[in-house]
Coordinates of C-alpha atoms in Angstrom, one line a residue:
M29 CA 201.6 70.2 133.6
S30 CA 202.7 67.9 131.5
T31 CA 206.8 65.9 131.5
D32 CA 208.0 65.4 129.0
N33 CA 206.5 61.3 127.9
G34 CA 202.7 63.0 128.3
S35 CA 201.3 61.8 131.2
E36 CA 200.5 64.5 133.6
T37 CA 201.7 65.7 137.0
R38 CA 200.4 67.5 139.8
N39 CA 201.1 70.1 142.1
F40 CA 200.3 69.7 145.8
L41 CA 198.1 71.7 145.4
E42 CA 196.0 69.9 143.3
Q43 CA 197.3 67.1 144.9
I44 CA 195.1 68.4 148.1
I45 CA 192.1 69.3 146.1
E46 CA 192.2 65.8 144.7
D47 CA 192.4 64.7 148.0
D48 CA 189.5 67.2 149.4
L49 CA 187.3 65.5 146.5
R50 CA 187.5 62.4 146.8
T51 CA 187.2 62.2 150.8
G52 CA 184.0 64.4 150.3
R53 CA 185.7 67.4 152.2
V54 CA 184.7 69.4 149.7
K55 CA 181.7 69.2 147.1
K56 CA 181.9 71.9 145.1
V57 CA 185.7 74.3 144.9
A58 CA 186.0 77.6 146.4
T59 CA 188.8 80.4 145.1
R60 CA 189.0 83.9 144.9
F61 CA 191.4 86.1 144.3
P62 CA 192.2 88.9 147.0
P63 CA 193.8 91.9 146.2
E64 CA 194.5 94.9 147.8
P65 CA 192.8 98.1 146.0
N66 CA 195.8 100.4 147.2
G67 CA 198.0 100.0 144.2
Y68 CA 198.3 98.1 140.4
L69 CA 198.9 94.6 140.2
H70 CA 202.5 93.2 139.4
I71 CA 203.5 90.3 137.5
G72 CA 202.9 88.0 141.0
H73 CA 200.0 88.5 140.9
A74 CA 199.7 87.1 137.8
K75 CA 200.8 83.7 139.2
S76 CA 198.2 83.8 142.1
I77 CA 195.5 84.9 138.9
C78 CA 196.1 82.3 137.0
L79 CA 197.0 80.3 140.1
N80 CA 193.5 80.7 141.6
F81 CA 191.0 81.4 138.6
G82 CA 192.6 78.0 136.8
L83 CA 192.2 75.6 139.9
A84 CA 188.9 76.7 140.1
R85 CA 188.5 76.3 136.3
K86 CA 190.4 72.8 135.7
Y87 CA 188.0 71.3 139.1
K88 CA 185.1 73.0 137.5
G89 CA 184.6 74.9 141.1
T90 CA 184.3 79.0 141.3
C91 CA 186.6 81.6 141.7
N92 CA 185.4 84.7 143.4
L93 CA 187.6 88.7 143.0
R94 CA 187.7 90.3 145.8
F95 CA 189.2 93.6 147.5
D96 CA 190.5 93.2 150.6
D97 CA 189.1 97.1 151.8
T98 CA 190.2 97.7 154.8
N99 CA 192.5 101.3 155.0
P100 CA 190.8 103.6 153.2
T101 CA 193.0 106.1 153.0
T102 CA 195.7 104.2 150.6
E103 CA 192.8 102.7 148.8
E104 CA 191.3 104.1 145.6
V105 CA 188.1 103.7 143.1
E106 CA 191.2 104.1 139.9
Y107 CA 193.1 100.6 141.4
V108 CA 189.4 97.9 141.7
E109 CA 188.9 99.7 138.3
S110 CA 192.3 98.7 136.7
I111 CA 192.4 95.3 138.8
K112 CA 189.5 94.5 137.7
E113 CA 191.0 95.6 133.5
D114 CA 194.0 93.7 134.8
V115 CA 192.4 90.1 135.8
R116 CA 190.3 90.4 132.5
W117 CA 192.7 90.9 130.1
L118 CA 194.6 88.1 131.4
G119 CA 191.5 85.5 130.8
F120 CA 189.4 85.3 134.0
D121 CA 185.7 85.9 134.5
W122 CA 184.8 86.9 138.1
E123 CA 181.1 85.9 136.2
G124 CA 179.1 88.5 138.7
R125 CA 181.0 87.2 141.9
E126 CA 182.3 90.7 143.0
Y127 CA 182.7 91.2 146.2
Y128 CA 184.3 93.6 149.3
A129 CA 185.3 93.0 152.8
S130 CA 183.6 96.9 153.3
D131 CA 180.1 93.9 152.0
Y132 CA 181.2 92.5 155.0
F133 CA 181.9 95.6 157.6
E134 CA 178.5 94.9 159.4
K135 CA 178.6 91.4 159.4
L136 CA 182.4 91.9 161.0
H137 CA 181.1 94.7 163.9
D138 CA 178.6 92.1 165.5
W139 CA 181.1 88.9 165.2
A140 CA 183.6 91.8 167.6
V141 CA 180.8 92.4 169.8
K142 CA 180.3 88.5 170.1
M143 CA 184.0 88.1 171.4
I144 CA 183.9 91.1 173.8
R145 CA 181.4 89.5 175.2
D146 CA 182.1 85.9 174.9
G147 CA 186.1 87.5 176.5
N148 CA 187.2 87.3 173.7
A149 CA 188.0 90.4 173.0
Y150 CA 189.0 94.1 174.8
V151 CA 190.3 97.4 173.8
D152 CA 193.6 98.6 173.9
S153 CA 194.4 103.0 175.3
Q154 CA 197.8 102.4 174.4
S155 CA 199.8 104.2 171.7
E156 CA 200.8 102.4 169.4
E157 CA 204.4 103.2 170.7
E158 CA 203.8 101.3 173.5
I159 CA 201.5 98.7 171.7
A160 CA 204.1 97.0 169.2
S161 CA 206.9 97.9 172.6
S162 CA 204.7 95.4 174.8
R163 CA 204.9 92.8 172.4
G164 CA 208.2 91.3 172.4
N165 CA 210.1 89.8 169.5
F166 CA 210.9 86.6 168.8
Y167 CA 213.7 86.3 171.8
K168 CA 211.5 88.0 174.2
K169 CA 207.5 87.7 175.4
G170 CA 205.0 90.0 175.2
T171 CA 203.8 91.5 178.1
E172 CA 200.0 91.8 178.8
S173 CA 197.8 95.5 178.4
P174 CA 197.7 97.3 181.2
F175 CA 193.5 97.7 180.4
R176 CA 193.4 94.0 178.7
N177 CA 191.4 93.6 181.9
R178 CA 188.4 96.2 181.0
T179 CA 185.1 94.5 182.1
V180 CA 183.2 93.4 179.5
E181 CA 180.1 96.3 179.9
E182 CA 183.6 98.7 179.7
N183 CA 184.9 97.5 177.1
L184 CA 181.3 97.3 175.4
D185 CA 181.3 100.8 176.1
L186 CA 184.2 102.0 174.4
F187 CA 183.9 100.4 171.1
A188 CA 180.8 101.3 170.9
R189 CA 182.1 105.3 171.0
M190 CA 184.8 103.9 169.6
R191 CA 182.5 103.8 166.4
A192 CA 180.5 106.6 166.9
G193 CA 183.9 108.9 166.3
E194 CA 184.0 110.2 170.0
F195 CA 188.3 109.2 170.2
P196 CA 190.0 111.0 167.9
A197 CA 192.9 108.5 165.6
G198 CA 195.9 105.8 167.6
S199 CA 193.8 107.1 171.2
H200 CA 191.8 103.0 171.1
V201 CA 192.5 100.6 169.7
L202 CA 190.2 96.6 169.6
R203 CA 192.3 93.8 169.9
A204 CA 192.1 89.7 170.8
R205 CA 192.7 88.5 174.0
I206 CA 195.2 85.6 172.7
D207 CA 198.2 84.6 174.1
M208 CA 201.0 87.5 174.9
Q209 CA 203.1 84.7 175.8
S210 CA 203.1 83.0 171.8
G211 CA 205.0 82.0 170.3
N212 CA 203.6 82.7 167.1
M213 CA 203.9 86.7 167.7
N214 CA 200.7 86.5 165.5
L215 CA 199.3 85.7 168.4
R216 CA 200.5 87.8 171.2
D217 CA 196.3 90.3 171.0
P218 CA 196.0 91.0 167.5
I219 CA 194.8 94.6 166.3
M220 CA 191.0 94.2 164.9
Y221 CA 189.9 97.6 165.0
R222 CA 191.7 101.0 164.5
I223 CA 190.0 104.3 164.2
V224 CA 190.3 105.8 160.6
H225 CA 188.9 109.6 160.5
A226 CA 188.6 108.8 157.0
S227 CA 186.2 108.8 154.0
H228 CA 185.7 105.2 152.2
H229 CA 185.5 104.9 148.2
R230 CA 182.7 102.8 148.7
T231 CA 181.0 103.0 152.4
R232 CA 181.6 106.9 152.9
D233 CA 181.8 108.1 156.1
R234 CA 179.5 105.9 158.6
F235 CA 182.6 104.1 159.8
C236 CA 184.9 105.6 161.2
I237 CA 186.4 102.1 162.8
Y238 CA 187.8 99.6 160.1
P239 CA 189.3 96.2 160.0
M240 CA 192.9 94.6 160.6
Y241 CA 193.5 92.7 157.2
D242 CA 193.9 89.4 158.9
W243 CA 190.1 89.9 161.1
A244 CA 188.9 90.5 157.8
H245 CA 190.6 88.8 155.2
G246 CA 190.1 84.4 156.7
Q247 CA 186.3 85.9 158.3
S248 CA 185.8 86.9 154.6
D249 CA 187.1 84.1 152.8
A250 CA 184.5 82.2 155.9
I251 CA 181.4 83.6 155.3
E252 CA 182.0 83.9 150.8
G253 CA 182.0 79.8 151.5
I254 CA 185.7 79.6 150.6
T255 CA 187.0 75.5 150.2
H256 CA 190.6 76.8 149.6
S257 CA 192.5 80.2 149.9
I258 CA 195.4 80.9 148.3
C259 CA 198.3 82.1 149.4
T260 CA 202.1 83.2 150.0
L261 CA 204.0 82.4 152.5
E262 CA 204.5 84.7 154.2
F263 CA 201.1 84.2 155.5
E264 CA 202.0 80.5 156.3
N265 CA 201.8 82.6 160.2
H266 CA 199.0 83.3 159.9
R267 CA 197.1 81.3 159.4
A268 CA 196.7 79.8 163.3
L269 CA 195.3 83.0 163.6
Y270 CA 192.7 82.8 161.4
D271 CA 191.5 79.7 162.3
W272 CA 191.9 81.1 165.7
F273 CA 188.7 84.0 164.7
A274 CA 186.5 81.2 163.3
K275 CA 186.6 79.2 166.6
A276 CA 186.5 82.3 168.5
T277 CA 183.2 83.6 165.8
G278 CA 181.8 80.3 166.2
V279 CA 182.3 79.8 162.2
E280 CA 181.6 75.7 161.3
D281 CA 184.0 73.8 159.1
P282 CA 186.3 77.0 157.6
P283 CA 188.2 77.3 155.2
H284 CA 191.2 75.3 155.0
Q285 CA 194.1 78.2 153.9
H286 CA 197.2 76.7 151.2
E287 CA 200.9 78.3 150.8
F288 CA 202.7 78.5 148.7
A289 CA 206.1 80.8 147.1
R290 CA 206.0 83.9 145.6
L291 CA 207.0 84.7 142.6
N292 CA 211.1 86.3 143.4
L293 CA 211.8 88.2 139.6
T294 CA 215.4 88.9 138.5
Y295 CA 216.0 92.3 137.8
T296 CA 212.4 93.1 138.9
V297 CA 210.7 94.6 142.5
M298 CA 207.3 93.4 143.8
S299 CA 207.1 95.4 146.7
K300 CA 203.9 98.0 146.3
R301 CA 205.7 100.7 148.4
I302 CA 208.4 100.8 146.2
L303 CA 206.9 100.7 143.1
L304 CA 204.7 103.7 145.0
R305 CA 207.5 106.0 145.3
L306 CA 209.0 104.8 141.8
V307 CA 205.2 106.6 140.6
K308 CA 205.4 109.6 142.7
D309 CA 209.2 110.6 142.5
G310 CA 208.9 110.3 139.2
L311 CA 211.7 107.8 138.8
V312 CA 209.0 106.3 135.8
T313 CA 206.3 107.5 134.5
G314 CA 203.3 105.6 135.8
W315 CA 201.7 102.4 136.9
D316 CA 201.8 101.9 133.3
D317 CA 205.4 102.7 132.2
P318 CA 206.3 100.0 130.0
R319 CA 209.9 99.2 132.1
M320 CA 207.1 98.2 135.1
P321 CA 206.8 95.4 136.6
T322 CA 203.1 95.7 136.1
I323 CA 200.2 93.4 134.5
S324 CA 199.4 97.2 132.6
G325 CA 203.1 98.1 132.7
M326 CA 203.7 95.0 130.4
R327 CA 200.5 95.1 128.7
R328 CA 201.8 98.8 127.3
R329 CA 205.1 97.0 126.6
G330 CA 203.1 95.0 124.3
Y331 CA 202.9 90.9 126.1
P332 CA 200.3 89.0 125.9
P333 CA 198.9 87.2 128.4
E334 CA 198.6 84.1 126.8
A335 CA 203.0 85.0 126.9
I336 CA 202.0 86.1 131.0
R337 CA 199.8 82.0 131.2
R338 CA 202.3 80.4 130.0
F339 CA 205.3 81.8 132.1
C340 CA 203.2 81.1 135.0
D341 CA 202.6 77.4 133.9
Q342 CA 205.9 77.5 133.5
I343 CA 207.1 78.5 136.6
G344 CA 205.2 75.8 138.2
V345 CA 204.1 76.1 142.1
A346 CA 206.1 75.4 145.0
K347 CA 206.1 75.6 148.3
N348 CA 210.4 77.6 148.6
E349 CA 210.9 80.7 147.8
S350 CA 213.6 81.0 145.0
M351 CA 214.4 83.3 143.1
V352 CA 213.4 82.8 139.0
D353 CA 215.2 84.1 135.4
V354 CA 213.3 87.1 134.6
A355 CA 214.9 85.4 131.1
L356 CA 212.4 83.3 131.5
L357 CA 209.4 85.3 130.9
E358 CA 211.1 87.0 127.9
H359 CA 211.4 83.5 127.0
C360 CA 208.0 83.3 126.4
V361 CA 207.2 86.3 125.0
R362 CA 209.2 85.8 122.0
E363 CA 207.9 82.6 121.8
R364 CA 204.3 84.1 121.8
L365 CA 205.3 86.5 119.4
N366 CA 206.8 84.7 116.8
E367 CA 203.7 82.7 116.9
M368 CA 201.4 85.4 116.8
A369 CA 203.4 88.7 115.2
P370 CA 203.3 89.7 111.3
R371 CA 206.5 90.8 109.7
Y372 CA 207.5 93.8 108.5
M373 CA 210.5 96.5 108.3
G374 CA 211.3 99.1 109.7
V375 CA 214.4 100.7 109.8
L376 CA 216.3 102.9 113.3
R377 CA 219.2 104.9 112.6
P378 CA 218.3 106.1 108.6
L379 CA 221.8 106.2 106.6
R380 CA 220.6 106.8 103.2
L381 CA 222.2 103.7 100.3
V382 CA 221.3 104.6 96.4
I383 CA 221.8 102.5 93.4
E384 CA 223.1 103.8 91.1
N385 CA 222.6 102.1 88.2
M386 CA 219.0 101.7 88.8
P387 CA 216.7 104.2 86.6
D388 CA 216.0 107.7 89.0
D389 CA 211.9 106.8 88.3
H390 CA 212.1 102.5 89.1
E391 CA 210.0 101.5 91.9
E392 CA 208.4 97.9 92.3
M393 CA 205.8 97.0 94.8
L394 CA 207.1 93.1 96.4
K395 CA 204.8 90.8 97.0
C396 CA 206.6 90.1 100.9
P397 CA 204.8 87.1 103.8
L398 CA 203.7 89.2 107.0
H399 CA 204.6 85.5 108.2
P400 CA 207.8 83.0 107.0
E401 CA 206.0 80.0 109.0
D402 CA 202.6 80.6 109.1
P403 CA 200.9 81.8 105.8
S404 CA 197.4 81.9 106.5
L405 CA 198.1 85.1 107.5
G406 CA 198.6 86.5 104.4
F407 CA 201.2 89.0 102.8
R408 CA 202.1 92.4 102.4
M409 CA 203.5 94.8 99.9
V410 CA 206.3 96.8 100.2
P411 CA 207.9 99.5 97.6
F412 CA 210.8 99.5 96.7
S413 CA 213.1 102.2 94.6
R414 CA 216.2 103.0 93.9
V415 CA 216.5 104.7 96.8
V416 CA 216.0 103.3 100.3
Y417 CA 216.9 103.5 103.9
V418 CA 219.2 101.1 105.6
E419 CA 220.7 100.5 109.3
R420 CA 223.7 102.7 110.3
E421 CA 224.9 100.4 112.2
D422 CA 225.2 97.9 109.7
F423 CA 227.5 99.8 107.0
R424 CA 231.2 99.3 108.5
E425 CA 234.5 102.0 106.6
D426 CA 237.1 99.2 108.2
P427 CA 235.1 96.2 109.2
P428 CA 236.0 93.4 111.3
K429 CA 237.2 90.0 110.8
K430 CA 234.0 87.6 109.1
W431 CA 231.2 91.3 109.0
H432 CA 228.4 90.2 106.4
R433 CA 226.6 93.5 106.1
L434 CA 227.5 96.7 104.8
A435 CA 231.9 97.7 103.5
P436 CA 234.0 98.9 100.8
G437 CA 233.2 96.4 97.7
K438 CA 231.6 94.7 100.2
E439 CA 228.0 92.1 98.4
V440 CA 225.1 92.4 100.5
R441 CA 221.2 91.5 100.4
L442 CA 218.1 93.9 100.5
R443 CA 216.0 91.6 101.3
Y444 CA 213.2 90.4 99.1
A445 CA 214.8 92.6 96.4
C446 CA 218.1 92.5 94.9
L447 CA 222.2 91.7 95.3
V448 CA 224.0 95.1 95.8
T449 CA 227.8 96.3 95.5
V450 CA 229.1 99.2 98.2
K451 CA 230.9 101.1 96.1
D452 CA 231.4 104.4 97.2
V453 CA 230.6 106.4 100.5
I454 CA 229.8 110.3 100.8
K455 CA 230.7 111.9 103.9
D456 CA 230.3 115.4 105.1
S457 CA 232.1 117.8 105.8
R458 CA 232.2 116.1 109.6
G459 CA 234.0 113.2 108.1
E460 CA 230.3 111.6 109.0
V461 CA 228.8 108.6 106.4
V462 CA 225.9 110.1 105.6
E463 CA 225.3 108.1 102.4
I464 CA 226.5 104.8 100.4
R465 CA 226.6 104.4 97.1
C466 CA 225.7 100.7 95.9
T467 CA 225.4 99.4 92.3
W468 CA 222.6 96.5 92.3
D469 CA 222.6 92.9 89.6
P470 CA 219.6 93.7 88.1
L471 CA 219.2 89.7 87.6
S472 CA 218.9 89.1 91.5
A473 CA 215.1 90.2 91.7
G474 CA 213.5 88.8 95.2
G475 CA 218.0 89.0 96.1
N476 CA 219.0 85.3 95.2
A477 CA 222.3 85.2 93.3
P478 CA 221.8 84.8 89.4
D479 CA 224.1 81.9 89.1
G480 CA 223.7 80.3 92.5
R481 CA 227.3 82.3 94.2
K482 CA 226.9 83.4 97.8
V483 CA 225.8 85.8 99.5
R484 CA 226.0 86.1 102.9
G485 CA 224.6 89.2 103.9
T486 CA 221.1 90.2 104.6
L487 CA 220.0 93.7 105.4
H488 CA 216.2 95.2 105.4
W489 CA 215.5 98.1 104.3
V490 CA 212.6 100.8 103.7
S491 CA 213.1 102.9 100.6
A492 CA 213.0 106.2 100.6
G493 CA 210.3 107.0 98.1
N494 CA 207.6 105.8 100.5
F495 CA 207.4 105.5 104.1
V496 CA 206.4 106.1 107.4
D497 CA 207.9 108.2 110.2
A498 CA 207.1 107.0 113.4
D499 CA 209.4 107.1 117.1
V500 CA 210.8 104.3 118.7
R501 CA 211.3 103.6 122.1
L502 CA 214.4 100.6 123.5
Y503 CA 213.6 99.1 126.6
D504 CA 215.9 97.7 129.1
R505 CA 215.6 96.6 132.2
L506 CA 214.6 99.1 135.4
F507 CA 218.0 97.9 137.8
T508 CA 221.6 96.1 136.9
R509 CA 221.3 94.6 140.6
E510 CA 219.6 91.2 140.0
N511 CA 218.0 91.0 143.2
P512 CA 217.4 95.7 143.4
L513 CA 217.0 95.4 147.9
D514 CA 219.5 92.9 148.7
L515 CA 221.3 96.2 149.7
A516 CA 224.5 96.4 151.9
E517 CA 224.1 99.5 154.4
G518 CA 223.7 102.5 153.4
E519 CA 222.6 101.6 149.9
S520 CA 219.9 102.1 147.8
F521 CA 217.2 100.8 145.6
T522 CA 217.9 104.2 144.1
D523 CA 221.1 103.6 143.2
F524 CA 221.0 100.6 140.7
L525 CA 218.4 101.6 139.3
N526 CA 218.7 101.3 135.3
P527 CA 219.9 105.0 133.0
A528 CA 219.5 103.5 129.6
S529 CA 216.5 101.4 130.9
M530 CA 214.9 103.7 128.3
E531 CA 215.9 104.3 125.1
R532 CA 214.2 107.0 123.2
I533 CA 214.9 106.8 118.6
D534 CA 212.5 109.6 116.9
G535 CA 213.1 109.5 113.0
C536 CA 212.6 105.8 112.8
K537 CA 211.6 104.5 108.9
L538 CA 208.9 101.8 109.5
E539 CA 207.6 100.6 105.5
P540 CA 204.5 102.3 104.3
A541 CA 202.3 99.2 105.2
L542 CA 202.7 99.9 109.1
A543 CA 200.5 102.7 109.1
R544 CA 197.2 100.6 109.0
V545 CA 199.2 98.6 112.4
T546 CA 197.9 98.9 116.0
G547 CA 199.2 96.1 117.8
H548 CA 202.2 93.8 117.9
V549 CA 204.5 93.3 115.0
Q550 CA 208.3 92.2 114.4
L551 CA 210.2 94.2 112.3
E552 CA 213.0 91.9 110.7
R553 CA 216.4 91.8 112.6
L554 CA 215.4 94.6 115.0
G555 CA 213.3 93.3 117.9
Y556 CA 208.5 92.4 118.7
F557 CA 207.7 95.8 118.8
I558 CA 203.9 97.0 119.2
V559 CA 202.7 100.6 119.0
D560 CA 201.9 102.7 121.9
P561 CA 198.0 103.3 122.6
I562 CA 198.9 106.6 124.9
D563 CA 201.5 108.0 123.3
S564 CA 201.7 107.5 119.9
G565 CA 199.5 110.0 116.8
P566 CA 197.1 110.1 113.7
G567 CA 200.4 109.5 111.2
R568 CA 203.2 109.1 113.2
P569 CA 203.2 106.0 114.9
V570 CA 205.5 105.2 118.7
L571 CA 205.9 101.5 118.7
N572 CA 207.6 100.1 121.8
R573 CA 209.6 97.2 121.5
T574 CA 208.5 94.9 124.0
V575 CA 211.7 91.9 124.0
S576 CA 214.8 92.0 121.0
L577 CA 214.3 88.7 119.2
R578 CA 217.9 87.9 121.2
D579 CA 216.7 85.1 123.9
S580 CA 219.3 84.0 126.3
W581 CA 217.0 81.7 128.3
A582 CA 216.7 79.2 124.8
K583 CA 220.9 79.5 124.4
I584 CA 220.5 78.0 128.0
E585 CA 218.2 75.0 127.4
K586 CA 220.4 73.5 124.7
A587 CA 223.2 74.5 126.2
M588 CA 221.0 72.1 129.0
D589 CA 220.0 69.7 126.8
M590 CA 224.0 69.6 125.5
E591 CA 225.1 68.1 129.5

């Protein structure tokens, strides 16, 4: 992170790593990104990806990609593949270090047997409800299970039979014997294994007992030799448990866990459970719906990976939870797209404009730059004719004050082309405007007034004789409430779904060069768009608007600078 004077500040994790390297506690940094393959990754995961892979890159270490696949009922190969695609797309490479908690199932089982032999684990035959009740709460101490003092031999026998599949799900669990009186709820004899009769996406039906996340997570870090286990703050109280497990299993020099604040974004939810419900209930079109905060959704909407990395860098790494304004993310997207997106013209809601004093057969090709600030991108040829399409909203028959667009008697500039003045308005039988009649100044080639007169309005347009038909989707925030999960009694997050989060406009007109474009573009005055890779068809592109041109975060920054 750079400061205004050009020096570099280090976040607290970088300071810890540099201290560890300097003191010799660590010879080579080893981090990991450990997603559960039970859904698609979202922007919060992007922060963790950038952090873990970024630290390993900065300190010339390694970062593993490890799937914590300990729940066969919620995990799918589809999620595994999507996670790998997202990490690669963000610009990171695990360099062949792809691991799974299921790789260590036998090792974890052997450790569990050792813990039973050492008196540190036991088989509990209480129901799920009884176990939950006996754990107590913050105000009430836990009570020991009536099965807590089973003999080592009995525990070994029951655990072996659990693995052999002799018992139904829910009949037994393996618990660590720690302290039911502990003030840390995670140390109140946590469950290590439960019976699940389900096929695993990798181990198939080899197991019917599966390790709990807390048992597998820290131990997997130890197996892989992770030096810095970086987690979000919700796992801070789990650290004591991971350290206890490491000691109980004889792990030497266990990984050190460090916690940072997770990303909370306004007008956004990042709970996998809720995102899954949005998908399952058909409230969005899928995990890659461009309104979703998933990485795949943002990719389809047109967010560049560089913009997401820039956003993660700007929000920094903190120890305290906070809410980040989604406008900052959109600002980073605009900044990157402004640098890279070529410019074109398109009309979303077309209205015919006829230049009466131009010859009927007039047609010329205008040489227009692809980027006003980057000549290296080159130019494109835009056809111009007597009849063009303009935006319907750019015309007012009875305009307000300071209206600089089309109106009776008004002169405006057609970008790159010429100056036109409105002379007449044609309406249909319902009184709706269907055509505007104008005259042009033949000496205003390129849109410049020959006598130097000021013409304030500049409009985009598309030739009616040579264009591409397209459908366009305009996206807005998925929720209307800043924190959709800050709910009062009786409220549901679905109450705050934005009914205007997606508007589809059919029959838009684009300049013909866009027939060959497949990536990001700026449609002048309308925003940044990307050609949808799924719904576009031959000769009929579908454009998703990534962001509009209005940048509320830039205005906030400007106001702060002026204070």
